[in-house]
Structure formats: C-alpha cells, structure tokens
PDB file of C-alpha atoms in Angstrom:
ATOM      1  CA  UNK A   1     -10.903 -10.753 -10.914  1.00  0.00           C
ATOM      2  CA  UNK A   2      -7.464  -9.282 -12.364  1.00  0.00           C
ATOM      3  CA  UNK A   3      -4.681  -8.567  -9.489  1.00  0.00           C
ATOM      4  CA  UNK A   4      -1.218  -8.341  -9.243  1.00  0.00           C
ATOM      5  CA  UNK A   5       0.688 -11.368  -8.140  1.00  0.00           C
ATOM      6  CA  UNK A   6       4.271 -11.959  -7.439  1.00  0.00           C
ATOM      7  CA  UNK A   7       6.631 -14.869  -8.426  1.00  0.00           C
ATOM      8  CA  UNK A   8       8.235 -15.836  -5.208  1.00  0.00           C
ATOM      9  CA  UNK A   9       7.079 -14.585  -1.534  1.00  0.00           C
ATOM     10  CA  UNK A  10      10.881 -14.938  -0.261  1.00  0.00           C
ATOM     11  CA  UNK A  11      14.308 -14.168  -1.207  1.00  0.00           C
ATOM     12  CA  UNK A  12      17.754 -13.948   0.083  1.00  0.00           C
ATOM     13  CA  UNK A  13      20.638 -12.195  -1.153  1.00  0.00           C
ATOM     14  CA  UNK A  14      24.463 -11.973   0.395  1.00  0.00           C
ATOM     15  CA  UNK A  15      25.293  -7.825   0.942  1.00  0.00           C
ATOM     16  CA  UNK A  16      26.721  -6.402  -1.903  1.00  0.00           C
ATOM     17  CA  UNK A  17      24.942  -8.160  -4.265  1.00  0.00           C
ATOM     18  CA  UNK A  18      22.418  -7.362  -6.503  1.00  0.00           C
ATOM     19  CA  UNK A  19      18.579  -8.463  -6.263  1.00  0.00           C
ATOM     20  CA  UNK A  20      15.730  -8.561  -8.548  1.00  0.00           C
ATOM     21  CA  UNK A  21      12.070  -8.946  -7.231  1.00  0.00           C
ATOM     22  CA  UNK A  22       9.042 -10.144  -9.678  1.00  0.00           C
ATOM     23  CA  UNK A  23       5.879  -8.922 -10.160  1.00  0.00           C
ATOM     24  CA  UNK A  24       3.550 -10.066 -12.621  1.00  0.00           C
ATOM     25  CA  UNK A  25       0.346  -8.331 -13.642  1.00  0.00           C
ATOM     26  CA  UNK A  26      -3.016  -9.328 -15.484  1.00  0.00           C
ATOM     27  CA  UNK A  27      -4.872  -5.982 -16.192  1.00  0.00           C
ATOM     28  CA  UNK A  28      -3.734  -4.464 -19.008  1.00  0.00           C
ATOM     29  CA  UNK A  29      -5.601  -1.305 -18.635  1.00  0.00           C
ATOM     30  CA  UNK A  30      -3.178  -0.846 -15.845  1.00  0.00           C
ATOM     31  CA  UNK A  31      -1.567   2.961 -16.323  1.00  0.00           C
ATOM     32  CA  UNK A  32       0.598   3.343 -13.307  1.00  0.00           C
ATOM     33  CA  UNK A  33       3.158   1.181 -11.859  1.00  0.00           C
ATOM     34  CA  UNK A  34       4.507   1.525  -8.147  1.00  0.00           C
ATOM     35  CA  UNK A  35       7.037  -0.292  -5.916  1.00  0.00           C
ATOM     36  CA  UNK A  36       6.609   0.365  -2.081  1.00  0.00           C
ATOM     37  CA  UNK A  37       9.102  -1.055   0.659  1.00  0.00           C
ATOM     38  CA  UNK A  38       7.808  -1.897   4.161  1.00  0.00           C
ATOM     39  CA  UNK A  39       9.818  -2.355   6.990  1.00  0.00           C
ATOM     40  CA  UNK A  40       8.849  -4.471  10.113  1.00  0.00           C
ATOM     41  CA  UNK A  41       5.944  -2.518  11.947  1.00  0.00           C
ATOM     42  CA  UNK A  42       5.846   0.268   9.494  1.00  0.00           C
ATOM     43  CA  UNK A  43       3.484   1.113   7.238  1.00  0.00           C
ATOM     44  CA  UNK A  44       4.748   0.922   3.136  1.00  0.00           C
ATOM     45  CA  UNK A  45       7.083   3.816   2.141  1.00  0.00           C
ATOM     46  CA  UNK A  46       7.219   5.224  -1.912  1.00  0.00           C
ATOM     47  CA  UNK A  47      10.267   3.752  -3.680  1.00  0.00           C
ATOM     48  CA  UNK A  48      10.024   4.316  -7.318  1.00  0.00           C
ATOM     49  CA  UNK A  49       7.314   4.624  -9.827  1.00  0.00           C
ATOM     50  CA  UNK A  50       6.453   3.852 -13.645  1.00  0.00           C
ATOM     51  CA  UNK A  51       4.020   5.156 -16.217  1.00  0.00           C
ATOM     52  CA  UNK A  52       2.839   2.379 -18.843  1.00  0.00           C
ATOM     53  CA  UNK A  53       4.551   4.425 -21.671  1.00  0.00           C
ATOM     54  CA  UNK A  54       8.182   3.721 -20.055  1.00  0.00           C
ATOM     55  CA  UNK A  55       9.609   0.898 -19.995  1.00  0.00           C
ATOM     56  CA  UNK A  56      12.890   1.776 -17.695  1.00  0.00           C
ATOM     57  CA  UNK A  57      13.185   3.955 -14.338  1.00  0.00           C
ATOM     58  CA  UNK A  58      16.112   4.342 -13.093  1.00  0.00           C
ATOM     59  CA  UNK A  59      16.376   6.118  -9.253  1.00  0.00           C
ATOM     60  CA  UNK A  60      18.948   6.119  -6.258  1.00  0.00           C
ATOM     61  CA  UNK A  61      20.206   2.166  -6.238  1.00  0.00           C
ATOM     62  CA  UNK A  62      16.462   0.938  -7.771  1.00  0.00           C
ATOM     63  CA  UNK A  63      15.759   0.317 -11.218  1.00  0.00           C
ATOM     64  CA  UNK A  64      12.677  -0.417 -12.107  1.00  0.00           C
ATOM     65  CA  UNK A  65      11.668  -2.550 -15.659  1.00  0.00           C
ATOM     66  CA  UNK A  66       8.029  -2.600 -17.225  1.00  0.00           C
ATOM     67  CA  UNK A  67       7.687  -5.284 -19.859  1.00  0.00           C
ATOM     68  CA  UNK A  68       4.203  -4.787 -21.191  1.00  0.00           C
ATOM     69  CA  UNK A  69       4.182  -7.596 -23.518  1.00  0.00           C
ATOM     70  CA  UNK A  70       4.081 -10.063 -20.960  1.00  0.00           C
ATOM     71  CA  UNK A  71       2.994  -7.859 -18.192  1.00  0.00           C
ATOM     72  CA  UNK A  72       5.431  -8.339 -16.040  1.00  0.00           C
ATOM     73  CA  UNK A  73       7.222  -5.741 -13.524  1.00  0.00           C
ATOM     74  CA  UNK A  74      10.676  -5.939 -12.108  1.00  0.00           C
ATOM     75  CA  UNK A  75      12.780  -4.029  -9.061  1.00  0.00           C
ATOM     76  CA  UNK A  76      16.455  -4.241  -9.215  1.00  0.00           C
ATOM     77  CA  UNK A  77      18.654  -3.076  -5.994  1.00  0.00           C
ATOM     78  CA  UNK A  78      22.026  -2.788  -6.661  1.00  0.00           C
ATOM     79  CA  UNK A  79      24.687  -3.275  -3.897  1.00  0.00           C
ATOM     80  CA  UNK A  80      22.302  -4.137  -1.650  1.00  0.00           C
ATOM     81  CA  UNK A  81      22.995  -3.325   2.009  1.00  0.00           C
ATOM     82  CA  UNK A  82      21.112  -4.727   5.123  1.00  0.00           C
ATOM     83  CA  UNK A  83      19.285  -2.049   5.391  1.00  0.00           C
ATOM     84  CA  UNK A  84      17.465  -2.924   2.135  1.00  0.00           C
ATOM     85  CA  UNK A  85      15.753  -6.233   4.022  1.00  0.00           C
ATOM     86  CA  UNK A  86      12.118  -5.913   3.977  1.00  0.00           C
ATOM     87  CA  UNK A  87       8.827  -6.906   2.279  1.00  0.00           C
ATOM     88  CA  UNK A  88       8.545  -5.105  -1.223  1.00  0.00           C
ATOM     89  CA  UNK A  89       5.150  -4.718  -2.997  1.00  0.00           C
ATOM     90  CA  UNK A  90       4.409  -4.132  -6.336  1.00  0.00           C
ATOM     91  CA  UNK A  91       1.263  -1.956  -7.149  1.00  0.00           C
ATOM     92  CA  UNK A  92      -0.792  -0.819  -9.971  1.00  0.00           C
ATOM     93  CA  UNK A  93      -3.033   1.765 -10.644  1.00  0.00           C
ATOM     94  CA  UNK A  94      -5.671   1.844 -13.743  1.00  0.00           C
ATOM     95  CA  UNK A  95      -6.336   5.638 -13.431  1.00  0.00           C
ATOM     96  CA  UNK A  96      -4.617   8.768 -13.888  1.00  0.00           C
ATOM     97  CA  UNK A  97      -4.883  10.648 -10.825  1.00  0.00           C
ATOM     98  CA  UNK A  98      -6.133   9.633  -6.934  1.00  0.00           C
ATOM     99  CA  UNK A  99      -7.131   6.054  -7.789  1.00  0.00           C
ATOM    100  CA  UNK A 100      -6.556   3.038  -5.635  1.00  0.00           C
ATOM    101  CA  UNK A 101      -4.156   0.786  -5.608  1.00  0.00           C
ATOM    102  CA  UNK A 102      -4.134  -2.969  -6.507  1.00  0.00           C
ATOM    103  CA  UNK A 103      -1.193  -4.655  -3.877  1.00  0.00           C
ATOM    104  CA  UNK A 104       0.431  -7.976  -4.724  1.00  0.00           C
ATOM    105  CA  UNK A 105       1.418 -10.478  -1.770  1.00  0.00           C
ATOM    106  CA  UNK A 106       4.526  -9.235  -1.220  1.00  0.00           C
ATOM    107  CA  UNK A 107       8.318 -10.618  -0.920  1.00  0.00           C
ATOM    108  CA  UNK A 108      10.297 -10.720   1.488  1.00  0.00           C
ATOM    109  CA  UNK A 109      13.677  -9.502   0.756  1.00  0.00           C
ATOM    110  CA  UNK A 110      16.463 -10.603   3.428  1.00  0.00           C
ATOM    111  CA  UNK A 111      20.044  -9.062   2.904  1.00  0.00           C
ATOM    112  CA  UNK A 112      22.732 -11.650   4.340  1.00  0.00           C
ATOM    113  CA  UNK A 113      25.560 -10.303   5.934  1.00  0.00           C
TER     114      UNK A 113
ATOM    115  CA  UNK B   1       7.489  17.598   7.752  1.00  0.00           C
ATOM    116  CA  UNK B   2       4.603  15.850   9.718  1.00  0.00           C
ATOM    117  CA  UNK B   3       3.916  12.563   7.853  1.00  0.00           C
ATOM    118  CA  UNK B   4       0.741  10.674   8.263  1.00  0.00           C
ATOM    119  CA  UNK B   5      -0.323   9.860  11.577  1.00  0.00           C
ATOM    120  CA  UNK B   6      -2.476   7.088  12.761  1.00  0.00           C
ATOM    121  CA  UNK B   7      -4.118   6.426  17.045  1.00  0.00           C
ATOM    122  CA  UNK B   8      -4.289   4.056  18.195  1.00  0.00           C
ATOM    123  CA  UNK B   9      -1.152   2.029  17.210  1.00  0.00           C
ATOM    124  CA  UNK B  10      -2.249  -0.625  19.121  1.00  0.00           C
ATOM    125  CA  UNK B  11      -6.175  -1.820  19.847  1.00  0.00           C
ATOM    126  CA  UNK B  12      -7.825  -5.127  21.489  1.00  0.00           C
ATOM    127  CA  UNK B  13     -10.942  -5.242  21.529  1.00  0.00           C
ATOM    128  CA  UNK B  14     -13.694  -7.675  22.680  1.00  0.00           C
ATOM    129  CA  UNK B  15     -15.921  -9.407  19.801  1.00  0.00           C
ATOM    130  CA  UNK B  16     -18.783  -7.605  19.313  1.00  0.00           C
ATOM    131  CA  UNK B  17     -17.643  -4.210  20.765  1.00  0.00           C
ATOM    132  CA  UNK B  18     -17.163  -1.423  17.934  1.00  0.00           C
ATOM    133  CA  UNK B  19     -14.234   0.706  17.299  1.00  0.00           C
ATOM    134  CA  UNK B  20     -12.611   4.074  15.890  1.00  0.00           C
ATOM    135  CA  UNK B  21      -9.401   3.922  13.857  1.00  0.00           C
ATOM    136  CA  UNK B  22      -8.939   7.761  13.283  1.00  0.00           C
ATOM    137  CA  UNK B  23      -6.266   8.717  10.537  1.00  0.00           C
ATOM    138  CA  UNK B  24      -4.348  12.603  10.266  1.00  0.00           C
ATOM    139  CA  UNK B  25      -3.447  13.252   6.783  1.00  0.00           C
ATOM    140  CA  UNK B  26      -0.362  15.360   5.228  1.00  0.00           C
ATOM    141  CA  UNK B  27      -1.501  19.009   5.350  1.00  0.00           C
ATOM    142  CA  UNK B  28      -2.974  19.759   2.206  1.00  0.00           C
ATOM    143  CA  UNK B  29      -3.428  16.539   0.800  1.00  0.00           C
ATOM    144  CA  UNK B  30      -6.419  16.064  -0.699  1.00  0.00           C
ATOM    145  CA  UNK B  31      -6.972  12.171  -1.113  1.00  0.00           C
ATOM    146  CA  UNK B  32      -7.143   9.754   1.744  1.00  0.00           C
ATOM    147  CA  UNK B  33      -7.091   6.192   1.521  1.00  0.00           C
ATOM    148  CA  UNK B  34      -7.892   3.540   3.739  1.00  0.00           C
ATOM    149  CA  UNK B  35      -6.133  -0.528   3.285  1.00  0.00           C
ATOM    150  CA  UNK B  36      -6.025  -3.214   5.796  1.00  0.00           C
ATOM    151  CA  UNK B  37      -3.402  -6.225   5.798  1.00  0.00           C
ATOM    152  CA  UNK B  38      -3.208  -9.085   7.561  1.00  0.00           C
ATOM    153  CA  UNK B  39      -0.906 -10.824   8.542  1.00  0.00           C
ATOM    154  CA  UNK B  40       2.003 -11.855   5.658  1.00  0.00           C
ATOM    155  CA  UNK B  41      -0.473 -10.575   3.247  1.00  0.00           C
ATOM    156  CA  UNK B  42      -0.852  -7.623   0.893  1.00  0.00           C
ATOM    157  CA  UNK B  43      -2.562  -5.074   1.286  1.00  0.00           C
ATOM    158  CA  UNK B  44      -6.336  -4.401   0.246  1.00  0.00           C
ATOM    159  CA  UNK B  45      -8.038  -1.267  -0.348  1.00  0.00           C
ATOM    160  CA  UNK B  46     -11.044  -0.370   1.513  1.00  0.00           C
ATOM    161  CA  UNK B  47     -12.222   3.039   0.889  1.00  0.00           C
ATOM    162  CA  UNK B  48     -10.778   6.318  -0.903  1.00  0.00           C
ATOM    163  CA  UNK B  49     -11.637   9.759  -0.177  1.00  0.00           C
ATOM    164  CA  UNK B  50     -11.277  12.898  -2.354  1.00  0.00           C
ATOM    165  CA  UNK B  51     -12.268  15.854  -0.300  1.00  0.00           C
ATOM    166  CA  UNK B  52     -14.941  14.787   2.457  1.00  0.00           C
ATOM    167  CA  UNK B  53     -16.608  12.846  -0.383  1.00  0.00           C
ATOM    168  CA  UNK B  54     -15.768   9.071  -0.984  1.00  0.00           C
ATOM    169  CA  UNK B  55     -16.559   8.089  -4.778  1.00  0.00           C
ATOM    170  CA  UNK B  56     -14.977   4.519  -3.976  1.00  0.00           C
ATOM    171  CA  UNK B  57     -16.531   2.770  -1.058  1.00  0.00           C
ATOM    172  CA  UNK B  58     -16.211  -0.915  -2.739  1.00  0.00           C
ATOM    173  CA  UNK B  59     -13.220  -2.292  -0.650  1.00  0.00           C
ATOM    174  CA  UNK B  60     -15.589  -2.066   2.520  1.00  0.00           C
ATOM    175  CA  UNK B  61     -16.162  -5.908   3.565  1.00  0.00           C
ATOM    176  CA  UNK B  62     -19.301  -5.246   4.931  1.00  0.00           C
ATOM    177  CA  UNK B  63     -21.598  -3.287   6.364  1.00  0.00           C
ATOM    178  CA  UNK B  64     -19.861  -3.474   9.540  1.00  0.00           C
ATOM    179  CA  UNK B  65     -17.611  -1.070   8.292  1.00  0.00           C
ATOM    180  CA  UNK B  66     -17.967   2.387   7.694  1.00  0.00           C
ATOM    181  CA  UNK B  67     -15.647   5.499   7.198  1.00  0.00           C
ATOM    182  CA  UNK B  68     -16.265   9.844   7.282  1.00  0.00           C
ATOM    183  CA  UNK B  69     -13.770  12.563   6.516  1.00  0.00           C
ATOM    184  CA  UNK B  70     -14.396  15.817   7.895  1.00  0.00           C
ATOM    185  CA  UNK B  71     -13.399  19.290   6.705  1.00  0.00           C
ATOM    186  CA  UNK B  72     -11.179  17.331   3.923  1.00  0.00           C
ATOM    187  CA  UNK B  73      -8.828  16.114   6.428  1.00  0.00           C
ATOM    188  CA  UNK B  74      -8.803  13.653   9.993  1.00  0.00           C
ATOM    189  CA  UNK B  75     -10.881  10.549   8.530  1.00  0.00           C
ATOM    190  CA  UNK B  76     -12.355   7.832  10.549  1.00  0.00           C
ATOM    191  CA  UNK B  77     -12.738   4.083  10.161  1.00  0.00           C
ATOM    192  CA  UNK B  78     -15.535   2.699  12.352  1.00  0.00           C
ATOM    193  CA  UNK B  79     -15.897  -0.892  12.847  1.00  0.00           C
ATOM    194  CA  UNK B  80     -19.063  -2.051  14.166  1.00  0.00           C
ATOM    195  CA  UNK B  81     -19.709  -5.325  16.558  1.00  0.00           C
ATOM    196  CA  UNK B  82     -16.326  -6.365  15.775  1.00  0.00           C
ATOM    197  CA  UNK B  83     -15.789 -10.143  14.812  1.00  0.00           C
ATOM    198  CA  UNK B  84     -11.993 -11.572  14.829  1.00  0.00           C
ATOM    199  CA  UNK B  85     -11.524 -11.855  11.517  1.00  0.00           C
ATOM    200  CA  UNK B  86     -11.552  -8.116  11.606  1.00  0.00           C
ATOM    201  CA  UNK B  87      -7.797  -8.406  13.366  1.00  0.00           C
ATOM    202  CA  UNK B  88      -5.238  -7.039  11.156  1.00  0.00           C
ATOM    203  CA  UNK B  89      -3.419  -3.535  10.790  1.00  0.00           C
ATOM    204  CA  UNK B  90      -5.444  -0.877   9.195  1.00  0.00           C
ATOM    205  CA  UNK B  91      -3.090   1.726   7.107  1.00  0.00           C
ATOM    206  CA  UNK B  92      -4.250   5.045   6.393  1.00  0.00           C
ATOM    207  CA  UNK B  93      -2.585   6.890   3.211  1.00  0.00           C
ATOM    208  CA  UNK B  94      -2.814  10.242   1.779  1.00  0.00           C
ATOM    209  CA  UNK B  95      -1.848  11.750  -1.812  1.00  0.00           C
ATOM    210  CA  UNK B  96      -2.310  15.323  -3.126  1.00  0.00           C
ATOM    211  CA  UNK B  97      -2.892  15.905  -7.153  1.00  0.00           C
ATOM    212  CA  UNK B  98       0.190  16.219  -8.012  1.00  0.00           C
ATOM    213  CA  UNK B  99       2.190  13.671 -10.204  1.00  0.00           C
ATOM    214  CA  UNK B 100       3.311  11.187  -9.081  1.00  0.00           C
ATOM    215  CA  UNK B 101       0.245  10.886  -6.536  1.00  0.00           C
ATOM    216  CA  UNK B 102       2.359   9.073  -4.446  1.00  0.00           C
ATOM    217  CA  UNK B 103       0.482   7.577  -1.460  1.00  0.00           C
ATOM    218  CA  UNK B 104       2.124   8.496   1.773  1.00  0.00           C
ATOM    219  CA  UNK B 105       1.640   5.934   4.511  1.00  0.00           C
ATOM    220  CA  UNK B 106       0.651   5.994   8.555  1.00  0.00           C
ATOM    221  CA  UNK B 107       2.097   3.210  10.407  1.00  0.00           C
ATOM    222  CA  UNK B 108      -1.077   1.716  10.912  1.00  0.00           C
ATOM    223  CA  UNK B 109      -3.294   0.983  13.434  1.00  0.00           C
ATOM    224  CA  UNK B 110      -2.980  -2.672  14.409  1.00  0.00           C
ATOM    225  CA  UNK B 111      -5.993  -4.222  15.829  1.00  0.00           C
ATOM    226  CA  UNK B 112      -6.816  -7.315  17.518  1.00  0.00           C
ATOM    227  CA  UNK B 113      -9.962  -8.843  18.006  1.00  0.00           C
ATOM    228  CA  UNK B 114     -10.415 -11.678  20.683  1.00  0.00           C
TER     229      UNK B 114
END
C-alpha cells in the first residue's frame, strides 16, 4: 500500500545551525500535509501544516516546502536551539476534514551543543 | 486550557488478561482518534471517531481490539486476552471541524505486556 516514508531516521546538527528533515510521499491523492514534533515520553505536538495547493509555509522558525512533482515534503528549522531535539514526523491526510493520518518512521533530530 | 488526557500512563499486564486504555478529549472536540507506536516506530492509526459513531474502524489489528465513545466525548480502547506484541504506547488525539483539524495529542498510555 502507499505510505509516507522518510529519507534518513537520524540527524545531527551543531546549535545555531539550520536543519532540513525529508519526507517523501507516494499517494498523490494526498490533500493535507502535517509536520508533528515529539519529545521523549510525550505524545506528538502540531508544528506546521500544508494544503496540496501551496507549495511554501512559512511559521515561527519552521518552514515547510511541498514539491508535488516528486512528492516530496521538507521541514526547515532555522537557528536551531537544543530545545528543537526530538523525533519529527511527517503526515498526510487524503481528506478534507476529520480523516486519519498516514505517519512516516520518523527522524530523530539531535541539536549539538 | 485542559489538553488531552490519557490513564493509565503506565500499564503491565499479564498475557492473556484484557485491558482499558480510556482517553478525555478537548472539550468540544468532536473527532477522536486512536494510534499506537512502538517502539522507534511511527505511528499507526487504529480507529477514528466522529461523534459516538466510528466510520473508520480499519486500523484495528484484530478482533482483540475494540473501542466505544460515549456521549461524544471519554472514549475507550479495550484490549482483549492481551498477547505481547500488543506492548507499545497507545496515543489518543482529538480535532474539532475547524481548519486546520489539527490533531491534539494525549501523552499516551504506554503498555507492556509480559
């Protein structure tokens, strides 16, 4: 069946820096785009979203870039701070309203001092 | 605000007993959502409520399994004769209608079968 995947299930970046996590995705009926950080022992918590006619969200620190050409999803934290370590999710939803949500694997983000 | 709220946080259990996961919703939202994730894995839906009705029951692994919502708000999860591949952290989410329908999330109940 379709899902959504990630590229790489760890990364580290030095504080200050910027990061970029991957996300590809194989269902192109997919409307609704979502990333969703979770911390250790928490469950995930909203970050920023993306409807399929966008292609650019910009929020608080997070961009996020939809390339629907090659279906592929992208998070960018700038000046990232240790507080940003923790395992983002990508997510996608193929209705318009309450619908479930399709989770990739995950990655792990760590922020080195 | 209260977010969503999730008892136990913690649960071992014996194989083969059963067990309730109960899950309290945002006030007023009207869409529940069950996932469960193991460990270093994503997450993967299991059942969605709208109201006390659930039009999408096709996550549930088995009959085992088995979820109610009552008067559109406190859900439970009920596991039945509980095997250990059933161990992992069940997270409860809610959403009302409005856009974005951002699912909030409980901090799940994480449950261990031995």
């Amino acid at each position: 069946g379709e899902s959504v995947g990630l590229h790489l299930p760890t990364l580290s970046v030095q504080e200050g820096d910027n990061s970029i996590i991957n996300c590809a995705y194989s269902n192109s009926a997919s409307d609704y785009f979502i990333w969703y950080k979770q911390e250790s022992g928490k469950g995930p918590q909203f970050i920023i979203d993306i409807r399929s006619n966008m292609d650019k969200r910009q929020g608080q620190r997070v961009t996020v870039l939809l390339n629907k050409t090659v279906k592929h999803l992208s998070l960018q934290i700038a000046a990232t701070q240790p507080g940003d370590s923790a395992v983002y999710f990508c997510a996608e939803n193929m209705g318009f309203g309450n619908e479930k949500l399709t989770f990739g694997t995950g990655t792990r983000l760590t922020i080195i001092p | 605000g209260a977010g969503v709220s999730q008892s136990p946080s913690n649960k071992v259990t014996e194989k083969g007993k059963d067990v309730e996961l109960r899950c309290d919703p945002i006030s007023g939202h009207t869409a529940l959502y069950w996932y469960r994730q193991s460990l270093g894995q994503g997450l993967e839906f299991l059942i969605y409520f709208q109201g006390n009705s659930a039009p999408d029951k096709s996550g549930l692994p088995s009959d085992r399994f088995s979820a109610e919502r009552t008067g559109g708000s406190v859900s439970t999860l009920t596991i039945q004769r509980t095997q250990q591949e059933d161990s992992a952290v069940y997270l409860c989410a809610s959403s009302s209608r409005d856009w974005p329908y951002e699912q909030y999330f409980g901090p799940g109940t994480r449950l261990t079968v031995t």
